[in-house]
JSON list of C-alpha atoms in Angstrom, two decimals:
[
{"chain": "A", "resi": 1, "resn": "UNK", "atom": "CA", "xyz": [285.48, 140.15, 201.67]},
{"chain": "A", "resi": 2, "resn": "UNK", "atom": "CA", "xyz": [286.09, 142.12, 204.94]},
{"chain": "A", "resi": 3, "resn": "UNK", "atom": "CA", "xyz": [284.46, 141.03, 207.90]},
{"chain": "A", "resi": 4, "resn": "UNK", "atom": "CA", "xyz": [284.63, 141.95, 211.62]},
{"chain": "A", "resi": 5, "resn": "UNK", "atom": "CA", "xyz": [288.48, 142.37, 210.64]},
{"chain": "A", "resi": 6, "resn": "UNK", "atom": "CA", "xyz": [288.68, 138.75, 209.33]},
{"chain": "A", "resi": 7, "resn": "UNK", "atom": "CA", "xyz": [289.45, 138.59, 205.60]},
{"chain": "A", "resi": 8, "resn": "UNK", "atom": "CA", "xyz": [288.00, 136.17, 203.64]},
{"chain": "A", "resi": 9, "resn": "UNK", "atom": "CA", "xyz": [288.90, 134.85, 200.32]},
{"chain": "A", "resi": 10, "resn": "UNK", "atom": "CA", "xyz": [285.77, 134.79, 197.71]},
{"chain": "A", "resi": 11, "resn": "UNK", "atom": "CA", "xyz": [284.45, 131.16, 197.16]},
{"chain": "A", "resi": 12, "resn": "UNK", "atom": "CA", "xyz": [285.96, 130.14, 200.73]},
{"chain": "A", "resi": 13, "resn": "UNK", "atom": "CA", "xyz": [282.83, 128.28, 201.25]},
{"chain": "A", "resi": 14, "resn": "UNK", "atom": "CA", "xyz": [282.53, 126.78, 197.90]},
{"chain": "A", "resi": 15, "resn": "UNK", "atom": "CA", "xyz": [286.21, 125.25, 198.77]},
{"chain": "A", "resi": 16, "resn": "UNK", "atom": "CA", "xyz": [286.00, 124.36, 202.65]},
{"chain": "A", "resi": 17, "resn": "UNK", "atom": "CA", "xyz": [282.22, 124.35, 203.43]},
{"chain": "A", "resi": 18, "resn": "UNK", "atom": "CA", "xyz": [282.21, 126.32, 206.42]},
{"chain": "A", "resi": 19, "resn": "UNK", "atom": "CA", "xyz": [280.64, 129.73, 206.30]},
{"chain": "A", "resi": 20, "resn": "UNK", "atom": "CA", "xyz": [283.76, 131.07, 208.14]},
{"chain": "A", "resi": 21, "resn": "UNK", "atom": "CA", "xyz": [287.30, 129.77, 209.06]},
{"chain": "A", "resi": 22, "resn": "UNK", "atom": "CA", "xyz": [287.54, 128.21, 212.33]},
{"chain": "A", "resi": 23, "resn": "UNK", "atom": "CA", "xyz": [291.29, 126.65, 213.20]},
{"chain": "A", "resi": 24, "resn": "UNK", "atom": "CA", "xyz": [291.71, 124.06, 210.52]},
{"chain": "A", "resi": 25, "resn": "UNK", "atom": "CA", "xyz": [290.05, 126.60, 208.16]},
{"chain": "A", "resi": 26, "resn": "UNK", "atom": "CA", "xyz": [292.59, 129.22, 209.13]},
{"chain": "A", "resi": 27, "resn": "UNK", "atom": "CA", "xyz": [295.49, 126.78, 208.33]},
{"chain": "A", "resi": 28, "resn": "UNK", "atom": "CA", "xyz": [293.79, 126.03, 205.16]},
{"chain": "A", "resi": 29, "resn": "UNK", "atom": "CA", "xyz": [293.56, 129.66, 204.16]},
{"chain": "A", "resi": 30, "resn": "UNK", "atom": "CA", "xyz": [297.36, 130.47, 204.66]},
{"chain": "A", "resi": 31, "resn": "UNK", "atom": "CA", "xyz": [298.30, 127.23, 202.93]},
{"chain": "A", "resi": 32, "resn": "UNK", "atom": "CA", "xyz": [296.43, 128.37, 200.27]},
{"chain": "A", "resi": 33, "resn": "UNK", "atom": "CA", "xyz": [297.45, 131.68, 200.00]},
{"chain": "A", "resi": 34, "resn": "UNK", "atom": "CA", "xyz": [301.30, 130.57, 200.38]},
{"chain": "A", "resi": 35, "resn": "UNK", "atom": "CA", "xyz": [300.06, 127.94, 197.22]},
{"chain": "A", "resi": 36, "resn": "UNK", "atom": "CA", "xyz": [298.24, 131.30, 195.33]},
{"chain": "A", "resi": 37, "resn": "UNK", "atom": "CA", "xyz": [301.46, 133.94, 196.12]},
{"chain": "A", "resi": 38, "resn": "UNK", "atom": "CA", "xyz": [304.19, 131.19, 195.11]},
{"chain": "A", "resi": 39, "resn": "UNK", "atom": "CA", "xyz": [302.06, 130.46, 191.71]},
{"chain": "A", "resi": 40, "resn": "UNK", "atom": "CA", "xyz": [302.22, 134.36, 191.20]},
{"chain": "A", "resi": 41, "resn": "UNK", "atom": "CA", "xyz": [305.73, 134.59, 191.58]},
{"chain": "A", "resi": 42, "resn": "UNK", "atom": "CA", "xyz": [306.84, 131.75, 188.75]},
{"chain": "A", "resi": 43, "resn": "UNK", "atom": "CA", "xyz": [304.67, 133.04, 186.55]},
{"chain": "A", "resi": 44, "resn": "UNK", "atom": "CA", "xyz": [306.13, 136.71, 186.48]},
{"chain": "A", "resi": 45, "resn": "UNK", "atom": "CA", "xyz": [310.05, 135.09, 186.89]},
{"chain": "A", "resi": 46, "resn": "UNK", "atom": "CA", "xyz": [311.68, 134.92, 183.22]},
{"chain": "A", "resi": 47, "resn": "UNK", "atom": "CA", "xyz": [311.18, 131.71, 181.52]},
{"chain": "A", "resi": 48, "resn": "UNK", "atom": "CA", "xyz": [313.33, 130.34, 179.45]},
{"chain": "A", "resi": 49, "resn": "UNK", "atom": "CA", "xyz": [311.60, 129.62, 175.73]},
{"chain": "A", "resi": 50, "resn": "UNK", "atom": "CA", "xyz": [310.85, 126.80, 174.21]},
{"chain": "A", "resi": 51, "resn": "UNK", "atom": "CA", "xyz": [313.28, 125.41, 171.43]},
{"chain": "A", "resi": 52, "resn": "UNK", "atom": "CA", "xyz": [312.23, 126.44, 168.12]},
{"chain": "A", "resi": 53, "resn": "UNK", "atom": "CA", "xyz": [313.80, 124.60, 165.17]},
{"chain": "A", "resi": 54, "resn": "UNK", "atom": "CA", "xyz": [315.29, 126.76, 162.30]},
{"chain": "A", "resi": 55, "resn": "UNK", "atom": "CA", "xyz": [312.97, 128.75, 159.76]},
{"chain": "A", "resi": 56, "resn": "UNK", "atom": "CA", "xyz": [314.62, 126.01, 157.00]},
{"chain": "A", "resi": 57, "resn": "UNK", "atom": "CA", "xyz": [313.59, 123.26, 158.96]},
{"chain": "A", "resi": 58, "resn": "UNK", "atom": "CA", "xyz": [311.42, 121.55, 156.12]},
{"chain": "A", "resi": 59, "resn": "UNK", "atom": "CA", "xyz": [311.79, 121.22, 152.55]},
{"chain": "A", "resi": 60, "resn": "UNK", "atom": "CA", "xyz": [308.65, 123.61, 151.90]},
{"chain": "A", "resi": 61, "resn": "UNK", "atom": "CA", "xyz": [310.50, 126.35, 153.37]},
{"chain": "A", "resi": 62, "resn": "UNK", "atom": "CA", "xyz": [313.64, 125.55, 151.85]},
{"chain": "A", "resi": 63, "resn": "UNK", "atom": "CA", "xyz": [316.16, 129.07, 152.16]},
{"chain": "A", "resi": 64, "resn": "UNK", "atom": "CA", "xyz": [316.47, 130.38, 148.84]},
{"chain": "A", "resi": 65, "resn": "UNK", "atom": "CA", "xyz": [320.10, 131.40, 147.77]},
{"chain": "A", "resi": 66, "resn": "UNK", "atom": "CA", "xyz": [320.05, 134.40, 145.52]},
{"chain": "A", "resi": 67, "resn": "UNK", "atom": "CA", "xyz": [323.74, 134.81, 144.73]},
{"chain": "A", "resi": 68, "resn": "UNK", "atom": "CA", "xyz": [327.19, 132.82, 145.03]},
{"chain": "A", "resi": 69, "resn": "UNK", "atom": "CA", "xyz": [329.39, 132.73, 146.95]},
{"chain": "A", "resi": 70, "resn": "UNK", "atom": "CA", "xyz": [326.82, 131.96, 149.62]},
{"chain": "A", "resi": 71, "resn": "UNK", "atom": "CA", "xyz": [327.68, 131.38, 153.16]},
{"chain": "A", "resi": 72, "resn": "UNK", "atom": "CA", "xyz": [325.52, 130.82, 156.41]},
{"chain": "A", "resi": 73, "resn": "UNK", "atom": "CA", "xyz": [326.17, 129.41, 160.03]},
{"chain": "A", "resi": 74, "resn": "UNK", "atom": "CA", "xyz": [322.74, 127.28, 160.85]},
{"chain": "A", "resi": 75, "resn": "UNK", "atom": "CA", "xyz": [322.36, 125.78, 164.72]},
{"chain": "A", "resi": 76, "resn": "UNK", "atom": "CA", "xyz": [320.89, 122.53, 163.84]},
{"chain": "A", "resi": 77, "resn": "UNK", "atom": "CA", "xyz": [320.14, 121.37, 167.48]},
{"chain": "A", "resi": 78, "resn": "UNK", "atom": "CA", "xyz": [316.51, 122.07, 167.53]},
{"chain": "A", "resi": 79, "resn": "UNK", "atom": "CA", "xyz": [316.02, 120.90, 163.66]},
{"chain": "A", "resi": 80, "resn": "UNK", "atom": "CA", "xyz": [313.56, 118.21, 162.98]},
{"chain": "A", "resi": 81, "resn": "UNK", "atom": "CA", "xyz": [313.21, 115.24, 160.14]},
{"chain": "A", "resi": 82, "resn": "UNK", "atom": "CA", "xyz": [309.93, 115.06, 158.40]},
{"chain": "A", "resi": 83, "resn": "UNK", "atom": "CA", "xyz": [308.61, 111.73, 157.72]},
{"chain": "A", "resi": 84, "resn": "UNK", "atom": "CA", "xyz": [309.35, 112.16, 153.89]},
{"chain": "A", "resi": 85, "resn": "UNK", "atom": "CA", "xyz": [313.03, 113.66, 153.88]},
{"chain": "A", "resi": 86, "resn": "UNK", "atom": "CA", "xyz": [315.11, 111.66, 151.64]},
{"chain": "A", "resi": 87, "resn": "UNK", "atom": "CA", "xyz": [317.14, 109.12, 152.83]},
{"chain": "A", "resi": 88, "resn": "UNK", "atom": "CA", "xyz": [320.84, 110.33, 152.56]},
{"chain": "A", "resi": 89, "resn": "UNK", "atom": "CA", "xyz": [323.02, 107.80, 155.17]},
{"chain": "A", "resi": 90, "resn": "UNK", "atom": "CA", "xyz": [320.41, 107.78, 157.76]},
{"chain": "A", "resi": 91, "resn": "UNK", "atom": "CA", "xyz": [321.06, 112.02, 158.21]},
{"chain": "A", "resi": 92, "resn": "UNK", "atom": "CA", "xyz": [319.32, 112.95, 161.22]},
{"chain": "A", "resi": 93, "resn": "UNK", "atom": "CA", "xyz": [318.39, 116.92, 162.20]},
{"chain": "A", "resi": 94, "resn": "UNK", "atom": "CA", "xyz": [318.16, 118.52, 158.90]},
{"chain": "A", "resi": 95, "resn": "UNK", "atom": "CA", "xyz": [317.64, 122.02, 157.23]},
{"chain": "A", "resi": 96, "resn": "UNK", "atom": "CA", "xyz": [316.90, 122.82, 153.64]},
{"chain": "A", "resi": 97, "resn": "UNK", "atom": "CA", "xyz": [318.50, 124.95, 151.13]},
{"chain": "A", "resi": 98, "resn": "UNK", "atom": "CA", "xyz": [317.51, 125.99, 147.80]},
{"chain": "A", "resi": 99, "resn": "UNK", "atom": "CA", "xyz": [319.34, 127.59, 144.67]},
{"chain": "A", "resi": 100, "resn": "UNK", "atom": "CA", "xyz": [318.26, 128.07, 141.23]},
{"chain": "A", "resi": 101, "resn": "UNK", "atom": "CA", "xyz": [321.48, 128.77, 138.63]},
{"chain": "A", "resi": 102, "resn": "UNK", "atom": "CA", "xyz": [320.84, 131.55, 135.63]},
{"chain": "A", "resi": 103, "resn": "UNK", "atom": "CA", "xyz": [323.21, 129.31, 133.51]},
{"chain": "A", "resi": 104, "resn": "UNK", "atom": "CA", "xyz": [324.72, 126.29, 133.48]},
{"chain": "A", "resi": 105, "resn": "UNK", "atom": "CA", "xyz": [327.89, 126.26, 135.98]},
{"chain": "A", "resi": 106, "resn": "UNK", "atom": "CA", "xyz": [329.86, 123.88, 138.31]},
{"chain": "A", "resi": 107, "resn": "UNK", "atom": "CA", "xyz": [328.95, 124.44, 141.73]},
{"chain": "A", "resi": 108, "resn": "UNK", "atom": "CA", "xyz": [330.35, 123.12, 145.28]},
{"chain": "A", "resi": 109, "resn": "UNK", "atom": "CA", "xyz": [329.18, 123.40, 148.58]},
{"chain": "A", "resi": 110, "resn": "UNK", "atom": "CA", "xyz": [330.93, 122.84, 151.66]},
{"chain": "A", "resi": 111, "resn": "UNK", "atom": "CA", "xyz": [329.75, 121.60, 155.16]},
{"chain": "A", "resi": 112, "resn": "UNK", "atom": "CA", "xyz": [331.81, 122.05, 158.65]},
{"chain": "A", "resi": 113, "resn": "UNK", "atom": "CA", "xyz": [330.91, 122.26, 162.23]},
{"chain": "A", "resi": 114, "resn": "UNK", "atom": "CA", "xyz": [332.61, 122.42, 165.06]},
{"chain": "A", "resi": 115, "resn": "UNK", "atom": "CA", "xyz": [332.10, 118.77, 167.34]},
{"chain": "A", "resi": 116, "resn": "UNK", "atom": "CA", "xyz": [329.59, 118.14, 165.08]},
{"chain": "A", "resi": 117, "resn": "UNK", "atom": "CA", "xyz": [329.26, 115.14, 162.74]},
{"chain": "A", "resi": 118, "resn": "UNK", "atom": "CA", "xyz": [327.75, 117.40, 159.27]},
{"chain": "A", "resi": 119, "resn": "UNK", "atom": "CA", "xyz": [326.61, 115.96, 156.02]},
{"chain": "A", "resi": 120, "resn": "UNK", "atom": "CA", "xyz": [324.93, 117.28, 152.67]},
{"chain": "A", "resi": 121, "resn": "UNK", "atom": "CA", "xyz": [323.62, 116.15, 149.94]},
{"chain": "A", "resi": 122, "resn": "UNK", "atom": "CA", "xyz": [322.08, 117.70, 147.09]},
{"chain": "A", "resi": 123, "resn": "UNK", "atom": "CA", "xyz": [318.50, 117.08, 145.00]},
{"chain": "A", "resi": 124, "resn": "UNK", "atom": "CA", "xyz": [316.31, 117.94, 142.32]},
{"chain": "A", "resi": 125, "resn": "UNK", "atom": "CA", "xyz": [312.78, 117.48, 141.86]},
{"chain": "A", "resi": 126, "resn": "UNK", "atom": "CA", "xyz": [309.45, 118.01, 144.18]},
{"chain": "A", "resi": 127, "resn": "UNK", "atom": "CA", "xyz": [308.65, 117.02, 147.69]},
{"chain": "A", "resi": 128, "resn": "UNK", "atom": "CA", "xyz": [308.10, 113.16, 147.89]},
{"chain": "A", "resi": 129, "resn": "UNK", "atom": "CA", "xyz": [309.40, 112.40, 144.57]},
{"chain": "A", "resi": 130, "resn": "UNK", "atom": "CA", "xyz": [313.08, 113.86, 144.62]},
{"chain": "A", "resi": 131, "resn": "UNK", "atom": "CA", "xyz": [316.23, 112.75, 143.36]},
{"chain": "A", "resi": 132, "resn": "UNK", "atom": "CA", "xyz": [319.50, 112.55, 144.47]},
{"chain": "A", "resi": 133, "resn": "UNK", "atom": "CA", "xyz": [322.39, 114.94, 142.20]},
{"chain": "A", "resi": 134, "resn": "UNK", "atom": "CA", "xyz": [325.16, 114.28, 145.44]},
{"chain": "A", "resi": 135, "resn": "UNK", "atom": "CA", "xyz": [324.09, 112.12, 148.70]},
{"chain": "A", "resi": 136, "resn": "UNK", "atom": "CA", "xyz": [326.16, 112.07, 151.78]},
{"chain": "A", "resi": 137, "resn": "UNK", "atom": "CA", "xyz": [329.40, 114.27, 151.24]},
{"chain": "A", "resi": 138, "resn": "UNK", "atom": "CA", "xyz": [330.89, 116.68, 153.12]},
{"chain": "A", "resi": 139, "resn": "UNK", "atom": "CA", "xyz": [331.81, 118.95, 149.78]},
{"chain": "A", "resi": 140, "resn": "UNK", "atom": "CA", "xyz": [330.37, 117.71, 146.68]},
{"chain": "A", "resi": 141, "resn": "UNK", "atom": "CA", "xyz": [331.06, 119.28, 143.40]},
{"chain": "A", "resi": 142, "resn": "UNK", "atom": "CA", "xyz": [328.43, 118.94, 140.64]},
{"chain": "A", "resi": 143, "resn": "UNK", "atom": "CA", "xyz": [327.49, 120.21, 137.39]},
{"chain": "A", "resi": 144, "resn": "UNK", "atom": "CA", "xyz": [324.17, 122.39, 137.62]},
{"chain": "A", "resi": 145, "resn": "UNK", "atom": "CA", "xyz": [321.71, 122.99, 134.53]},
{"chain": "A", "resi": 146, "resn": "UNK", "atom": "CA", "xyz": [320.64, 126.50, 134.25]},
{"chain": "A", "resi": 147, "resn": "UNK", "atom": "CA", "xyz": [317.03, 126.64, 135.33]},
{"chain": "A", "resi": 148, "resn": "UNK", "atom": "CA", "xyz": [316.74, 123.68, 137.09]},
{"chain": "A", "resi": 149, "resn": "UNK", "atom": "CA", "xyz": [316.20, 124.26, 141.18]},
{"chain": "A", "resi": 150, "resn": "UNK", "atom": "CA", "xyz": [319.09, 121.87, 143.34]},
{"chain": "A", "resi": 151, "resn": "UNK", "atom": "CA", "xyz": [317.72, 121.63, 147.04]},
{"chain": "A", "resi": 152, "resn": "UNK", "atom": "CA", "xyz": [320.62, 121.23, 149.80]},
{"chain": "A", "resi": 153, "resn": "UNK", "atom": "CA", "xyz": [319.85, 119.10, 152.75]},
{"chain": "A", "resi": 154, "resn": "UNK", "atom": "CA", "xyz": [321.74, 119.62, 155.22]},
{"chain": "A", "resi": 155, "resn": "UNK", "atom": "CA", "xyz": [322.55, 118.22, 158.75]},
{"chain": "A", "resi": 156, "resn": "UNK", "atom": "CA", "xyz": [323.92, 116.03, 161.09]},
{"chain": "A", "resi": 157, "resn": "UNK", "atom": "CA", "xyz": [325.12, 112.21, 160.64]},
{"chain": "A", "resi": 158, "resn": "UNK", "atom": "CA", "xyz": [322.56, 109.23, 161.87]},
{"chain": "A", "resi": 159, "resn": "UNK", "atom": "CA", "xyz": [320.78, 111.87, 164.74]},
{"chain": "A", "resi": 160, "resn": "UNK", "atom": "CA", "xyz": [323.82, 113.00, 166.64]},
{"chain": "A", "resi": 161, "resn": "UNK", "atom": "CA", "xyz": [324.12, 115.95, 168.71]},
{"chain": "A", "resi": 162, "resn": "UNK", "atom": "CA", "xyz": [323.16, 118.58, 166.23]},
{"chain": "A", "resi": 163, "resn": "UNK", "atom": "CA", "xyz": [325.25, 122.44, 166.71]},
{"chain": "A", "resi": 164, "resn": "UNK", "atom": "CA", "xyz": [325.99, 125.12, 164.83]},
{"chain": "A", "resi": 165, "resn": "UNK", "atom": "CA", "xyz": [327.14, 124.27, 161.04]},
{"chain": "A", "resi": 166, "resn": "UNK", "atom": "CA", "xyz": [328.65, 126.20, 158.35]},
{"chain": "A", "resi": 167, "resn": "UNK", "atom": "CA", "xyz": [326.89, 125.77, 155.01]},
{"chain": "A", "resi": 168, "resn": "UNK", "atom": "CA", "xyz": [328.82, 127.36, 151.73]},
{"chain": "A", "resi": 169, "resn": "UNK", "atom": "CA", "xyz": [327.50, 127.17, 148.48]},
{"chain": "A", "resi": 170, "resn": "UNK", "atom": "CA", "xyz": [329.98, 128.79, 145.35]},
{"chain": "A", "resi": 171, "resn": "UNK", "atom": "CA", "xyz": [330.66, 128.07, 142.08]},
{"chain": "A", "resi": 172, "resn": "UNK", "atom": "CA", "xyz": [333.36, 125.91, 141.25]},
{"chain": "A", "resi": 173, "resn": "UNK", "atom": "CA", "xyz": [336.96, 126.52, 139.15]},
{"chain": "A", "resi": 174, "resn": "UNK", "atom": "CA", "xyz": [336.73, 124.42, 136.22]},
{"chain": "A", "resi": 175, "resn": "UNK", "atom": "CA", "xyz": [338.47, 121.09, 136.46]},
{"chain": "A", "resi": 176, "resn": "UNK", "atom": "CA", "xyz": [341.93, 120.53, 135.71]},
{"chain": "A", "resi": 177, "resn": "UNK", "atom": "CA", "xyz": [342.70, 119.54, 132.52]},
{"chain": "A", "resi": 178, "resn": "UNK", "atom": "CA", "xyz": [345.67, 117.31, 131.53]},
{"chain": "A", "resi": 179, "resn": "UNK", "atom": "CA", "xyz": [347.88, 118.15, 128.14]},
{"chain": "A", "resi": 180, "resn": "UNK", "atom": "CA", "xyz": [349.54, 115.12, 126.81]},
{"chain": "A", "resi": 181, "resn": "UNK", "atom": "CA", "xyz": [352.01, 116.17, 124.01]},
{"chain": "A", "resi": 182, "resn": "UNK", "atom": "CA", "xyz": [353.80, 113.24, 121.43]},
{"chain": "A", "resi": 183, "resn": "UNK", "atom": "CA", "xyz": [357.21, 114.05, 120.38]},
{"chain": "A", "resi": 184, "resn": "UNK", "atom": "CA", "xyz": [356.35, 113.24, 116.00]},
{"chain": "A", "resi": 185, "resn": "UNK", "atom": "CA", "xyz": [360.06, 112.31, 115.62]},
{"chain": "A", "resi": 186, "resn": "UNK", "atom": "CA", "xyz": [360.98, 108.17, 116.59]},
{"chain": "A", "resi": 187, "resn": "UNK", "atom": "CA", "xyz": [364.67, 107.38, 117.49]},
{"chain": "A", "resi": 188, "resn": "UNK", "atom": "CA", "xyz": [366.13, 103.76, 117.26]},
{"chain": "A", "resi": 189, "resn": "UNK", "atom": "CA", "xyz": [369.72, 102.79, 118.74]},
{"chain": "A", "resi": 190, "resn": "UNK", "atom": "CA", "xyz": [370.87, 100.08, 115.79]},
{"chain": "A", "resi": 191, "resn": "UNK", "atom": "CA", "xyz": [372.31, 98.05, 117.46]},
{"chain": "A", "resi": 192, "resn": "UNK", "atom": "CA", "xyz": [369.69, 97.33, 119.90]},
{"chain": "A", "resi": 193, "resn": "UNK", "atom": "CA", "xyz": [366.80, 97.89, 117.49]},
{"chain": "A", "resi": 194, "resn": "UNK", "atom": "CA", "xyz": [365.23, 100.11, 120.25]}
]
């Protein structure tokens, strides 16, 4: 509101009492003003955003893995526990992974980070009543039943600094096997009946 060349903010009255600013008011007003222009000014500055865990945060949104050889790089800083995550060696900031096999196959999956302390482990079943297939490993190697859904938690060791970790999920070569062969045919040295 203009007045005689004074301006006056609306509500001045409401705030100071006076009907118009007299030397205190005055000092009032500009303090106020300063207050009003510098709230103005952080408001339209860039802010950084707020840390938003991973879209695989919780077992319910579990990232589903539609073909092998899988591989993903999964900043687990922001990631959360939930209050019913399966206890795996006390693994702290955790994301979920899910995979479903067509037939029955050996699979691996491998963990790494870089200065971070990584773990998996590996589950069947349904939210609050799961069990463990692989706990605590680095790379476990399992057999998987066609049909059957294996959930991979994975994340850092007993709630250290979480960072960027490289999941891998493939299937595995087929364990070596061992050929023993027996020579049929028995020799004996006579005179030392051996």
């Amino acid at each position: 509101v203009h007045q005689r060349g004074v301006c006056y903010l609306a509500g001045w009255h409401e705030i100071t009492g006076e009907s118009r600013p007299g030397p205190r008011g005055t000092a009032m007003r500009r303090m106020l003003v300063v207050a009003l222009a510098a709230m103005a000014l952080v408001a339209t500055q860039a802010t950084p955003g707020l840390a938003r865990a991973p879209r695989n945060d919780d077992f319910d949104k579990a990232k589903s893995i539609s073909a092998l050889p899988y591989v993903t790089t999964v900043d687990v800083r922001d990631a959360t526990r939930a209050d019913d995550d399966p206890s795996c060696r006390r693994t702290g900031h955790t994301v979920w992974f899910k995979f479903t096999p067509d037939t029955d196959m050996r699979l691996i999956a491998r963990v790494s980070g870089r200065r971070v302390a990584e773990w998996i482990s590996v589950w069947t079943g349904e939210r609050g009543a799961l069990s463990a297939v692989e706990c605590g490993d680095y790379r476990p190697i399992f057999e998987a039943e066609a049909g059957t859904t294996y959930y991979f938690m994975v994340g850092t060791y007993r709630n250290r600094r979480g960072g960027d970790i490289r999941f891998r999920l493939a299937e595995a070569p087929p364990p070596p096997t061992i050929q023993v062969t027996v020579d049929p045919t028995v020799t004996v040295d006579s005179q030392t009946e051996e």
